[in-house]
Amino acid sequence: MKTFSDLGINDTFVKALSENKIVKPTDIQLKAIPFLLETGTDFIGQAQTGTGKTAAFGLPILQSVNPDIPVPQALILSPTRELGQQIARQLFKFTRYSPKKIFVESVYGGARIDEQINSLRRPTHVVVATPGRLLELLERKAINLSSVKTIVLDEADEMLSMGFKEELDAILAYTKGKRQTWLFSATIPPALKEIIAGYLSPDAMRVQVSKHDVINRDIEHKFVLCTNDEKSRVLFHFLKSQGKNRGLVFCRTKAGAKSLAQELMDENYNSDALHGDLMQKERDKVMRAFKNKKLQVLVATDLAARGLDVEELAWVVHYNLPEQTEYYTHRSGRTARAGRKGFSLSLINEADRPGLKMIERELEISIKQIHS
Ligand code: ADP
Ligand code: MG
């Protein structure tokens, strides 16, 4: 078995990683890290959520940063504020034993720009940004990218599907030159091919890992067969069995998420909904309440919950099956983090059976029926 040391990662990072139970490199980490440590060429990594991409690009970046130069040397672009903050938090954890401090700052829209401008005046080695806010900061000349050697586009497909094509074009045109660009994405849709053709080297290294390489999170998959009308009753019953354990309920639509959260509140559960209609401020409030354990049950849509890394979630419930198999992986990946066991429960009706079979087949998992 290869270790992070074998891949070329320094002992101080290895120590911090193992404290976070990150010991055995994942497939994308095995393939990307040795290459990215060498630096120089562009890189395209295709891998699903939950395959450990943050460490795959984050460790080579942290290791390449010169702490004595107090200006940004790497820029990581992320589709949402939550994901950006999560990346910054993970990198911060990795630097715990670094002999010299490495400063990672995250900037994003929906929050006060003047405060972010002030933060950027302090020594900053790595910037994590959402595309729109980065452009604003560039316009105000509040960020200096002249020493940036590496640009990471994380969840590139998601940035495009959120409508950041123009912003990405502007940023990449601005930063084009001697810098290396590392792109990570679960899928490579046509718009992303354009970006790759326009801004990445034709010699870019390409690495792909399969669906099955998602970090094995020790998840137990179960389903309950019921009618749509019975679902909320089944859910309440399940919640009783879970005591104080916290978890996420996934709905397909915003309206569904809102009304289910209301039903839960009516039953006196500490619950709220996370969906695309919320203002950034409201999203933050909900997220904070969930992370601070003030909420026991968060009801979310797929897009709103993408990439969330909340610790200690005991379970997820698929109140509706997801539209794509891939989402089932994303959803279930919210539980059983950091070596804990997790439980993934699907509430399905007769018509959902073929969909569930397909998920089992594609992900090579077995989802067992339980009776509520
Ligand atoms: P992705 O960006 O591919 O969705 P992340 O980088 O966010 O995945 O990692 C998902 C979770 O897995 C995080 O909680 C992270 O700490 C953990 N993780 C990352 N690499 C490993 C590893 N090699 N072994 C165990 N856990 C890991
Ligand atoms: Mg990620």
mmCIF file of C-alpha atoms and ligand atoms in Angstrom:
data_model
loop_
_atom_site.group_PDB
_atom_site.id
_atom_site.type_symbol
_atom_site.label_atom_id
_atom_site.label_comp_id
_atom_site.label_asym_id
_atom_site.label_seq_id
_atom_site.Cartn_x
_atom_site.Cartn_y
_atom_site.Cartn_z
ATOM 1 C CA MET A 1 0.000 0.000 0.000
ATOM 2 C CA LYS A 2 1.284 3.440 -0.929
ATOM 3 C CA THR A 3 1.250 6.152 1.718
ATOM 4 C CA PHE A 4 1.160 9.930 1.365
ATOM 5 C CA SER A 5 4.880 9.940 2.182
ATOM 6 C CA ASP A 6 5.467 7.567 -0.738
ATOM 7 C CA LEU A 7 3.666 10.054 -2.957
ATOM 8 C CA GLY A 8 6.073 12.778 -1.893
ATOM 9 C CA ILE A 9 4.075 14.570 0.790
ATOM 10 C CA ASN A 10 6.138 16.083 3.632
ATOM 11 C CA ASP A 11 6.001 14.660 7.140
ATOM 12 C CA THR A 12 4.345 17.705 8.694
ATOM 13 C CA PHE A 13 1.378 17.349 6.351
ATOM 14 C CA VAL A 14 1.319 13.573 6.779
ATOM 15 C CA LYS A 15 1.048 14.045 10.530
ATOM 16 C CA ALA A 16 -1.900 16.426 10.186
ATOM 17 C CA LEU A 17 -3.562 14.119 7.668
ATOM 18 C CA SER A 18 -3.342 11.088 9.888
ATOM 19 C CA GLU A 19 -4.861 13.074 12.733
ATOM 20 C CA ASN A 20 -7.792 13.584 10.404
ATOM 21 C CA LYS A 21 -7.882 9.830 9.647
ATOM 22 C CA ILE A 22 -6.551 10.412 6.157
ATOM 23 C CA VAL A 23 -3.935 7.704 5.831
ATOM 24 C CA LYS A 24 -4.560 5.682 2.712
ATOM 25 C CA PRO A 25 -4.561 7.815 -0.453
ATOM 26 C CA THR A 26 -7.633 7.513 -2.658
ATOM 27 C CA ASP A 27 -7.366 6.723 -6.330
ATOM 28 C CA ILE A 28 -7.422 10.333 -7.497
ATOM 29 C CA GLN A 29 -4.889 11.253 -4.808
ATOM 30 C CA LEU A 30 -2.600 8.407 -5.946
ATOM 31 C CA LYS A 31 -2.826 9.517 -9.530
ATOM 32 C CA ALA A 32 -2.748 13.281 -9.091
ATOM 33 C CA ILE A 33 -0.379 14.049 -6.221
ATOM 34 C CA PRO A 34 2.943 12.781 -7.637
ATOM 35 C CA PHE A 35 2.198 14.543 -10.905
ATOM 36 C CA LEU A 36 1.024 17.816 -9.369
ATOM 37 C CA LEU A 37 4.008 17.948 -7.030
ATOM 38 C CA GLU A 38 6.261 18.050 -10.076
ATOM 39 C CA THR A 39 4.241 21.078 -11.286
ATOM 40 C CA GLY A 40 4.525 22.726 -14.633
ATOM 41 C CA THR A 41 1.799 21.205 -16.766
ATOM 42 C CA ASP A 42 -1.939 21.604 -16.764
ATOM 43 C CA PHE A 43 -4.045 18.850 -15.300
ATOM 44 C CA ILE A 44 -7.572 17.548 -15.784
ATOM 45 C CA GLY A 45 -8.944 15.233 -13.122
ATOM 46 C CA GLN A 46 -12.319 13.664 -13.631
ATOM 47 C CA ALA A 47 -13.723 12.248 -10.418
ATOM 48 C CA GLN A 48 -16.981 12.133 -8.539
ATOM 49 C CA THR A 49 -17.767 13.956 -5.348
ATOM 50 C CA GLY A 50 -16.400 12.102 -2.365
ATOM 51 C CA THR A 51 -13.196 10.871 -3.967
ATOM 52 C CA GLY A 52 -10.901 13.158 -1.973
ATOM 53 C CA LYS A 53 -10.171 15.823 -4.561
ATOM 54 C CA THR A 54 -9.442 18.582 -2.043
ATOM 55 C CA ALA A 55 -6.366 16.817 -0.722
ATOM 56 C CA ALA A 56 -5.425 15.743 -4.257
ATOM 57 C CA PHE A 57 -4.878 19.357 -5.307
ATOM 58 C CA GLY A 58 -4.586 20.961 -1.869
ATOM 59 C CA LEU A 59 -1.521 19.081 -0.644
ATOM 60 C CA PRO A 60 0.586 19.808 -3.746
ATOM 61 C CA ILE A 61 -0.449 23.451 -3.479
ATOM 62 C CA LEU A 62 0.406 23.764 0.210
ATOM 63 C CA GLN A 63 3.709 22.054 -0.383
ATOM 64 C CA SER A 64 4.604 24.399 -3.233
ATOM 65 C CA VAL A 65 3.758 27.586 -1.341
ATOM 66 C CA ASN A 66 6.660 29.645 -0.067
ATOM 67 C CA PRO A 67 5.488 30.942 3.328
ATOM 68 C CA ASP A 68 8.089 33.720 3.208
ATOM 69 C CA ILE A 69 6.346 35.351 0.267
ATOM 70 C CA PRO A 70 3.198 36.899 1.776
ATOM 71 C CA VAL A 71 1.143 37.140 -1.449
ATOM 72 C CA PRO A 72 -1.233 34.677 -3.121
ATOM 73 C CA GLN A 73 0.619 31.908 -4.937
ATOM 74 C CA ALA A 74 -2.348 29.702 -5.670
ATOM 75 C CA LEU A 75 -5.946 30.432 -6.534
ATOM 76 C CA ILE A 76 -8.735 27.911 -6.098
ATOM 77 C CA LEU A 77 -12.069 28.632 -7.760
ATOM 78 C CA SER A 78 -15.144 27.015 -6.311
ATOM 79 C CA PRO A 79 -18.808 27.197 -7.367
ATOM 80 C CA THR A 80 -20.320 28.083 -4.004
ATOM 81 C CA ARG A 81 -19.445 29.838 -0.823
ATOM 82 C CA GLU A 82 -20.002 26.701 1.231
ATOM 83 C CA LEU A 83 -17.652 24.602 -0.872
ATOM 84 C CA GLY A 84 -15.052 27.355 -0.855
ATOM 85 C CA GLN A 85 -15.174 27.647 2.911
ATOM 86 C CA GLN A 86 -14.956 23.893 3.202
ATOM 87 C CA ILE A 87 -11.843 23.781 1.039
ATOM 88 C CA ALA A 88 -10.248 26.549 3.103
ATOM 89 C CA ARG A 89 -11.080 24.693 6.304
ATOM 90 C CA GLN A 90 -9.602 21.431 5.026
ATOM 91 C CA LEU A 91 -6.393 23.150 3.904
ATOM 92 C CA PHE A 92 -6.157 24.897 7.254
ATOM 93 C CA LYS A 93 -6.327 21.519 8.995
ATOM 94 C CA PHE A 94 -3.597 20.107 6.780
ATOM 95 C CA THR A 95 -1.224 22.948 7.748
ATOM 96 C CA ARG A 96 -1.511 22.370 11.470
ATOM 97 C CA TYR A 97 2.120 21.250 11.868
ATOM 98 C CA SER A 98 3.700 23.373 9.169
ATOM 99 C CA PRO A 99 6.830 24.985 10.593
ATOM 100 C CA LYS A 100 5.852 28.322 9.057
ATOM 101 C CA LYS A 101 2.276 29.463 8.914
ATOM 102 C CA ILE A 102 0.495 29.172 5.582
ATOM 103 C CA PHE A 103 -2.492 31.473 5.260
ATOM 104 C CA VAL A 104 -5.540 30.415 3.274
ATOM 105 C CA GLU A 105 -8.288 32.982 2.748
ATOM 106 C CA SER A 106 -11.704 32.345 1.226
ATOM 107 C CA VAL A 107 -13.692 35.082 -0.519
ATOM 108 C CA TYR A 108 -17.201 34.770 -1.885
ATOM 109 C CA GLY A 109 -20.255 36.741 -2.888
ATOM 110 C CA GLY A 110 -23.150 37.515 -0.590
ATOM 111 C CA ALA A 111 -20.860 38.788 2.165
ATOM 112 C CA ARG A 112 -19.312 42.190 2.791
ATOM 113 C CA ILE A 113 -16.581 42.904 0.291
ATOM 114 C CA ASP A 114 -14.832 45.540 2.437
ATOM 115 C CA GLU A 115 -14.138 42.946 5.123
ATOM 116 C CA GLN A 116 -12.741 40.560 2.541
ATOM 117 C CA ILE A 117 -10.587 43.349 1.129
ATOM 118 C CA ASN A 118 -9.199 43.944 4.598
ATOM 119 C CA SER A 119 -8.502 40.249 5.082
ATOM 120 C CA LEU A 120 -6.638 40.150 1.796
ATOM 121 C CA ARG A 121 -4.323 42.928 3.006
ATOM 122 C CA ARG A 122 -2.892 40.496 5.530
ATOM 123 C CA PRO A 123 -0.361 37.896 4.375
ATOM 124 C CA THR A 124 -2.266 35.407 2.227
ATOM 125 C CA HIS A 125 -0.697 32.468 0.435
ATOM 126 C CA VAL A 126 -3.698 30.675 -1.002
ATOM 127 C CA VAL A 127 -7.001 32.239 -2.058
ATOM 128 C CA VAL A 128 -10.198 30.237 -2.438
ATOM 129 C CA ALA A 129 -12.803 32.239 -4.354
ATOM 130 C CA THR A 130 -16.137 32.083 -6.071
ATOM 131 C CA PRO A 131 -15.781 33.420 -9.627
ATOM 132 C CA GLY A 132 -18.072 36.458 -9.346
ATOM 133 C CA ARG A 133 -16.515 37.791 -6.160
ATOM 134 C CA LEU A 134 -13.005 37.261 -7.481
ATOM 135 C CA LEU A 135 -13.818 39.463 -10.482
ATOM 136 C CA GLU A 136 -15.190 42.180 -8.216
ATOM 137 C CA LEU A 137 -12.020 42.066 -6.158
ATOM 138 C CA LEU A 138 -9.912 42.250 -9.298
ATOM 139 C CA GLU A 139 -11.893 45.248 -10.522
ATOM 140 C CA ARG A 140 -11.240 46.995 -7.246
ATOM 141 C CA LYS A 141 -7.592 46.025 -7.443
ATOM 142 C CA ALA A 142 -7.978 44.433 -4.024
ATOM 143 C CA ILE A 143 -6.240 41.223 -4.974
ATOM 144 C CA ASN A 144 -2.883 40.713 -6.569
ATOM 145 C CA LEU A 145 -2.620 37.626 -8.720
ATOM 146 C CA SER A 146 0.790 38.389 -10.163
ATOM 147 C CA SER A 147 2.516 35.720 -8.073
ATOM 148 C CA VAL A 148 -0.109 33.043 -8.613
ATOM 149 C CA LYS A 149 1.502 29.963 -10.108
ATOM 150 C CA THR A 150 -1.405 27.563 -9.862
ATOM 151 C CA ILE A 151 -5.098 27.950 -10.568
ATOM 152 C CA VAL A 152 -7.522 25.224 -9.578
ATOM 153 C CA LEU A 153 -11.003 24.989 -11.011
ATOM 154 C CA ASP A 154 -12.817 22.796 -8.530
ATOM 155 C CA GLU A 155 -16.185 21.297 -9.467
ATOM 156 C CA ALA A 156 -15.769 22.941 -12.860
ATOM 157 C CA ASP A 157 -18.947 21.421 -14.283
ATOM 158 C CA GLU A 158 -20.897 22.828 -11.369
ATOM 159 C CA MET A 159 -19.455 26.306 -11.892
ATOM 160 C CA LEU A 160 -20.687 26.178 -15.466
ATOM 161 C CA SER A 161 -24.110 24.868 -14.578
ATOM 162 C CA MET A 162 -24.415 27.724 -12.105
ATOM 163 C CA GLY A 163 -23.870 30.159 -14.949
ATOM 164 C CA PHE A 164 -20.273 31.192 -14.269
ATOM 165 C CA LYS A 165 -19.066 30.672 -17.885
ATOM 166 C CA GLU A 166 -18.474 34.383 -18.534
ATOM 167 C CA GLU A 167 -16.746 34.911 -15.217
ATOM 168 C CA LEU A 168 -14.502 31.916 -15.819
ATOM 169 C CA ASP A 169 -13.659 33.175 -19.286
ATOM 170 C CA ALA A 170 -12.754 36.561 -17.853
ATOM 171 C CA ILE A 171 -10.647 35.129 -15.037
ATOM 172 C CA LEU A 172 -8.854 32.607 -17.224
ATOM 173 C CA ALA A 173 -8.180 35.179 -19.937
ATOM 174 C CA TYR A 174 -6.776 37.461 -17.253
ATOM 175 C CA THR A 175 -4.558 34.823 -15.695
ATOM 176 C CA LYS A 176 -3.471 33.165 -18.921
ATOM 177 C CA GLY A 177 0.269 32.851 -19.276
ATOM 178 C CA LYS A 178 2.894 31.031 -17.350
ATOM 179 C CA ARG A 179 0.502 29.661 -14.784
ATOM 180 C CA GLN A 180 -0.584 26.072 -14.574
ATOM 181 C CA THR A 181 -4.251 25.243 -14.425
ATOM 182 C CA TRP A 182 -5.646 22.207 -12.664
ATOM 183 C CA LEU A 183 -9.235 21.371 -13.387
ATOM 184 C CA PHE A 184 -11.400 18.981 -11.395
ATOM 185 C CA SER A 185 -14.850 17.936 -12.445
ATOM 186 C CA ALA A 186 -17.237 15.017 -12.101
ATOM 187 C CA THR A 187 -18.310 15.384 -15.742
ATOM 188 C CA ILE A 188 -16.916 17.108 -18.827
ATOM 189 C CA PRO A 189 -19.928 18.698 -20.582
ATOM 190 C CA PRO A 190 -19.471 20.578 -23.910
ATOM 191 C CA ALA A 191 -19.118 24.015 -22.295
ATOM 192 C CA LEU A 192 -16.284 22.660 -20.189
ATOM 193 C CA LYS A 193 -14.619 21.198 -23.277
ATOM 194 C CA GLU A 194 -14.594 24.762 -24.638
ATOM 195 C CA ILE A 195 -12.878 26.041 -21.532
ATOM 196 C CA ILE A 196 -10.337 23.250 -21.721
ATOM 197 C CA ALA A 197 -9.679 23.910 -25.402
ATOM 198 C CA GLY A 198 -9.431 27.646 -24.804
ATOM 199 C CA TYR A 199 -7.291 27.848 -21.698
ATOM 200 C CA LEU A 200 -5.577 24.554 -20.934
ATOM 201 C CA SER A 201 -2.555 23.138 -22.640
ATOM 202 C CA PRO A 202 -3.251 20.456 -25.265
ATOM 203 C CA ASP A 203 -0.629 18.451 -23.367
ATOM 204 C CA ALA A 204 -2.575 18.626 -20.122
ATOM 205 C CA MET A 205 -2.352 15.440 -18.092
ATOM 206 C CA ARG A 206 -5.717 13.708 -17.916
ATOM 207 C CA VAL A 207 -6.748 11.407 -15.130
ATOM 208 C CA GLN A 208 -10.084 9.758 -14.606
ATOM 209 C CA VAL A 209 -11.291 7.646 -11.739
ATOM 210 C CA SER A 210 -14.464 5.611 -11.824
ATOM 211 C CA LYS A 211 -17.679 5.842 -9.858
ATOM 212 C CA HIS A 212 -16.574 2.969 -7.692
ATOM 213 C CA ASP A 213 -13.626 4.808 -6.255
ATOM 214 C CA VAL A 214 -15.773 6.947 -4.030
ATOM 215 C CA ILE A 215 -14.342 6.678 -0.529
ATOM 216 C CA ASN A 216 -15.951 3.666 1.083
ATOM 217 C CA ARG A 217 -17.851 5.216 3.875
ATOM 218 C CA ASP A 218 -19.300 2.143 5.447
ATOM 219 C CA ILE A 219 -22.815 3.048 4.487
ATOM 220 C CA GLU A 220 -25.746 0.757 5.069
ATOM 221 C CA HIS A 221 -28.329 1.159 2.305
ATOM 222 C CA LYS A 222 -31.984 0.389 3.041
ATOM 223 C CA PHE A 223 -35.365 1.183 1.545
ATOM 224 C CA VAL A 224 -38.980 1.307 2.679
ATOM 225 C CA LEU A 225 -41.771 0.714 0.203
ATOM 226 C CA CYS A 226 -44.761 2.991 0.821
ATOM 227 C CA THR A 227 -47.185 5.314 -0.936
ATOM 228 C CA ASN A 228 -46.411 8.999 -1.291
ATOM 229 C CA ASP A 229 -49.038 9.788 1.328
ATOM 230 C CA GLU A 230 -47.352 7.476 3.813
ATOM 231 C CA LYS A 231 -43.905 8.949 3.412
ATOM 232 C CA SER A 232 -44.048 11.587 6.115
ATOM 233 C CA ARG A 233 -45.373 9.066 8.629
ATOM 234 C CA VAL A 234 -42.578 6.648 7.716
ATOM 235 C CA LEU A 235 -40.076 9.464 8.102
ATOM 236 C CA PHE A 236 -41.347 10.455 11.550
ATOM 237 C CA HIS A 237 -41.207 6.822 12.605
ATOM 238 C CA PHE A 238 -37.618 6.569 11.366
ATOM 239 C CA LEU A 239 -36.646 9.793 13.151
ATOM 240 C CA LYS A 240 -37.978 8.404 16.425
ATOM 241 C CA SER A 241 -35.722 5.388 16.015
ATOM 242 C CA GLN A 242 -32.763 7.710 15.532
ATOM 243 C CA GLY A 243 -33.074 9.567 18.828
ATOM 244 C CA LYS A 244 -30.798 12.595 18.762
ATOM 245 C CA ASN A 245 -28.868 11.493 15.664
ATOM 246 C CA ARG A 246 -28.715 14.197 13.040
ATOM 247 C CA GLY A 247 -29.227 13.798 9.340
ATOM 248 C CA LEU A 248 -30.295 15.126 5.979
ATOM 249 C CA VAL A 249 -33.514 14.525 4.079
ATOM 250 C CA PHE A 250 -33.301 14.962 0.318
ATOM 251 C CA CYS A 251 -36.212 16.155 -1.768
ATOM 252 C CA ARG A 252 -36.279 16.604 -5.490
ATOM 253 C CA THR A 253 -37.958 19.996 -5.552
ATOM 254 C CA LYS A 254 -37.686 23.258 -3.627
ATOM 255 C CA ALA A 255 -41.421 23.206 -2.935
ATOM 256 C CA GLY A 256 -41.179 19.647 -1.620
ATOM 257 C CA ALA A 257 -38.283 20.571 0.646
ATOM 258 C CA LYS A 258 -40.072 23.621 2.034
ATOM 259 C CA SER A 259 -43.306 21.832 2.813
ATOM 260 C CA LEU A 260 -41.582 18.833 4.359
ATOM 261 C CA ALA A 261 -39.475 21.068 6.611
ATOM 262 C CA GLN A 262 -42.698 22.754 7.694
ATOM 263 C CA GLU A 263 -44.297 19.375 8.470
ATOM 264 C CA LEU A 264 -41.278 18.447 10.569
ATOM 265 C CA MET A 265 -41.422 21.729 12.454
ATOM 266 C CA ASP A 266 -45.118 21.131 13.076
ATOM 267 C CA GLU A 267 -44.109 17.821 14.676
ATOM 268 C CA ASN A 268 -41.662 19.740 16.888
ATOM 269 C CA TYR A 269 -38.502 18.622 15.166
ATOM 270 C CA ASN A 270 -35.650 21.113 14.997
ATOM 271 C CA SER A 271 -35.706 21.325 11.261
ATOM 272 C CA ASP A 272 -35.230 23.713 8.368
ATOM 273 C CA ALA A 273 -34.925 23.667 4.592
ATOM 274 C CA LEU A 274 -31.923 24.418 2.371
ATOM 275 C CA HIS A 275 -32.843 25.149 -1.216
ATOM 276 C CA GLY A 276 -32.078 27.399 -4.130
ATOM 277 C CA ASP A 277 -34.686 30.062 -3.342
ATOM 278 C CA LEU A 278 -32.941 31.193 -0.193
ATOM 279 C CA MET A 279 -30.890 34.382 -0.092
ATOM 280 C CA GLN A 280 -27.236 33.839 0.726
ATOM 281 C CA LYS A 281 -27.788 35.228 4.237
ATOM 282 C CA GLU A 282 -30.607 32.789 4.899
ATOM 283 C CA ARG A 283 -28.593 29.884 3.529
ATOM 284 C CA ASP A 284 -25.756 30.756 5.869
ATOM 285 C CA LYS A 285 -28.080 30.942 8.797
ATOM 286 C CA VAL A 286 -29.527 27.521 8.060
ATOM 287 C CA MET A 287 -26.092 26.029 7.448
ATOM 288 C CA ARG A 288 -24.735 27.500 10.637
ATOM 289 C CA ALA A 289 -27.638 26.209 12.676
ATOM 290 C CA PHE A 290 -27.129 22.752 11.213
ATOM 291 C CA LYS A 291 -23.385 22.735 11.773
ATOM 292 C CA ASN A 292 -23.834 24.033 15.327
ATOM 293 C CA LYS A 293 -26.219 21.151 15.928
ATOM 294 C CA LYS A 294 -29.150 23.450 16.606
ATOM 295 C CA LEU A 295 -30.984 21.667 13.827
ATOM 296 C CA GLN A 296 -31.452 17.939 13.913
ATOM 297 C CA VAL A 297 -32.983 17.481 10.498
ATOM 298 C CA LEU A 298 -32.037 19.460 7.424
ATOM 299 C CA VAL A 299 -34.279 19.087 4.392
ATOM 300 C CA ALA A 300 -32.396 19.887 1.208
ATOM 301 C CA THR A 301 -32.494 19.778 -2.553
ATOM 302 C CA ASP A 302 -29.594 18.190 -4.421
ATOM 303 C CA LEU A 303 -28.017 21.353 -5.720
ATOM 304 C CA ALA A 304 -28.245 23.199 -2.416
ATOM 305 C CA ALA A 305 -26.551 20.372 -0.548
ATOM 306 C CA ARG A 306 -23.861 19.613 -3.066
ATOM 307 C CA GLY A 307 -20.491 19.013 -1.494
ATOM 308 C CA LEU A 308 -21.560 19.810 2.057
ATOM 309 C CA ASP A 309 -19.206 18.271 4.556
ATOM 310 C CA VAL A 310 -20.965 18.264 7.872
ATOM 311 C CA GLU A 311 -19.459 16.027 10.466
ATOM 312 C CA GLU A 312 -21.293 13.397 12.412
ATOM 313 C CA LEU A 313 -24.302 12.838 10.257
ATOM 314 C CA ALA A 314 -25.734 9.479 11.206
ATOM 315 C CA TRP A 315 -28.150 9.149 8.328
ATOM 316 C CA VAL A 316 -29.567 10.488 5.088
ATOM 317 C CA VAL A 317 -33.093 9.917 3.834
ATOM 318 C CA HIS A 318 -33.992 10.003 0.152
ATOM 319 C CA TYR A 319 -37.538 11.293 0.422
ATOM 320 C CA ASN A 320 -37.580 11.181 -3.351
ATOM 321 C CA LEU A 321 -35.108 9.174 -5.374
ATOM 322 C CA PRO A 322 -32.634 11.437 -7.154
ATOM 323 C CA GLU A 323 -32.902 12.187 -10.848
ATOM 324 C CA GLN A 324 -29.448 10.815 -11.500
ATOM 325 C CA THR A 325 -27.646 7.864 -9.986
ATOM 326 C CA GLU A 326 -24.667 10.081 -9.356
ATOM 327 C CA TYR A 327 -26.741 12.155 -6.953
ATOM 328 C CA TYR A 328 -27.435 9.079 -4.870
ATOM 329 C CA THR A 329 -23.697 8.865 -4.278
ATOM 330 C CA HIS A 330 -23.462 12.553 -3.416
ATOM 331 C CA ARG A 331 -26.376 12.331 -1.049
ATOM 332 C CA SER A 332 -25.268 9.164 0.716
ATOM 333 C CA GLY A 333 -21.748 10.529 0.935
ATOM 334 C CA ARG A 334 -22.974 13.104 3.434
ATOM 335 C CA THR A 335 -23.091 10.403 6.055
ATOM 336 C CA ALA A 336 -20.384 8.018 7.305
ATOM 337 C CA ARG A 337 -17.655 10.605 7.060
ATOM 338 C CA ALA A 338 -14.280 10.211 8.686
ATOM 339 C CA GLY A 339 -14.545 6.502 9.321
ATOM 340 C CA ARG A 340 -17.964 6.518 10.964
ATOM 341 C CA LYS A 341 -20.807 4.267 9.956
ATOM 342 C CA GLY A 342 -23.728 5.722 8.082
ATOM 343 C CA PHE A 343 -27.242 4.887 7.103
ATOM 344 C CA SER A 344 -28.910 5.736 3.818
ATOM 345 C CA LEU A 345 -32.667 5.217 3.669
ATOM 346 C CA SER A 346 -34.783 5.542 0.526
ATOM 347 C CA LEU A 347 -38.527 6.025 0.744
ATOM 348 C CA ILE A 348 -39.899 4.643 -2.491
ATOM 349 C CA ASN A 349 -43.248 3.881 -4.044
ATOM 350 C CA GLU A 350 -44.004 1.043 -6.498
ATOM 351 C CA ALA A 351 -43.137 3.223 -9.483
ATOM 352 C CA ASP A 352 -39.670 3.906 -8.033
ATOM 353 C CA ARG A 353 -38.630 0.254 -7.985
ATOM 354 C CA PRO A 354 -36.893 0.241 -11.384
ATOM 355 C CA GLY A 355 -35.058 3.446 -10.430
ATOM 356 C CA LEU A 356 -33.816 1.845 -7.240
ATOM 357 C CA LYS A 357 -32.711 -1.271 -9.145
ATOM 358 C CA MET A 358 -30.744 0.927 -11.496
ATOM 359 C CA ILE A 359 -28.965 2.629 -8.606
ATOM 360 C CA GLU A 360 -28.058 -0.764 -7.160
ATOM 361 C CA ARG A 361 -26.719 -1.947 -10.490
ATOM 362 C CA GLU A 362 -24.766 1.155 -11.394
ATOM 363 C CA LEU A 363 -23.185 1.640 -7.995
ATOM 364 C CA GLU A 364 -22.783 -2.078 -7.342
ATOM 365 C CA ILE A 365 -24.429 -1.808 -3.960
ATOM 366 C CA SER A 366 -27.252 -3.710 -2.404
ATOM 367 C CA ILE A 367 -30.199 -1.774 -0.987
ATOM 368 C CA LYS A 368 -32.208 -3.966 1.366
ATOM 369 C CA GLN A 369 -35.881 -3.562 2.112
ATOM 370 C CA ILE A 370 -37.004 -2.824 5.644
ATOM 371 C CA HIS A 371 -40.545 -2.560 6.889
ATOM 372 C CA SER A 372 -41.629 0.493 8.742
HETATM 373 P P1 ADP B 1 -14.419 15.596 -3.057
HETATM 374 O O1 ADP B 1 -13.889 16.991 -3.204
HETATM 375 O O2 ADP B 1 -13.846 14.643 -4.053
HETATM 376 O O3 ADP B 1 -15.904 15.538 -3.009
HETATM 377 P P2 ADP B 1 -13.305 15.790 -0.420
HETATM 378 O O4 ADP B 1 -11.936 16.198 -0.760
HETATM 379 O O5 ADP B 1 -14.244 16.858 0.064
HETATM 380 O O6 ADP B 1 -13.966 15.025 -1.648
HETATM 381 O O7 ADP B 1 -13.222 14.614 0.631
HETATM 382 C C1 ADP B 1 -14.391 14.057 1.170
HETATM 383 C C2 ADP B 1 -14.135 13.581 2.601
HETATM 384 O O8 ADP B 1 -13.229 12.495 2.608
HETATM 385 C C3 ADP B 1 -13.526 14.649 3.481
HETATM 386 O O9 ADP B 1 -14.158 14.598 4.734
HETATM 387 C C4 ADP B 1 -12.069 14.255 3.576
HETATM 388 O O10 ADP B 1 -11.500 14.672 4.799
HETATM 389 C C5 ADP B 1 -12.132 12.757 3.471
HETATM 390 N N1 ADP B 1 -10.943 12.176 2.838
HETATM 391 C C6 ADP B 1 -10.200 12.702 1.833
HETATM 392 N N2 ADP B 1 -9.190 11.876 1.484
HETATM 393 C C7 ADP B 1 -9.287 10.804 2.291
HETATM 394 C C8 ADP B 1 -8.511 9.600 2.439
HETATM 395 N N3 ADP B 1 -7.453 9.360 1.666
HETATM 396 N N4 ADP B 1 -8.917 8.717 3.377
HETATM 397 C C9 ADP B 1 -9.992 8.965 4.165
HETATM 398 N N5 ADP B 1 -10.754 10.074 4.096
HETATM 399 C C10 ADP B 1 -10.417 10.991 3.166
HETATM 400 MG MG MG B 2 -14.646 18.814 -3.526
#
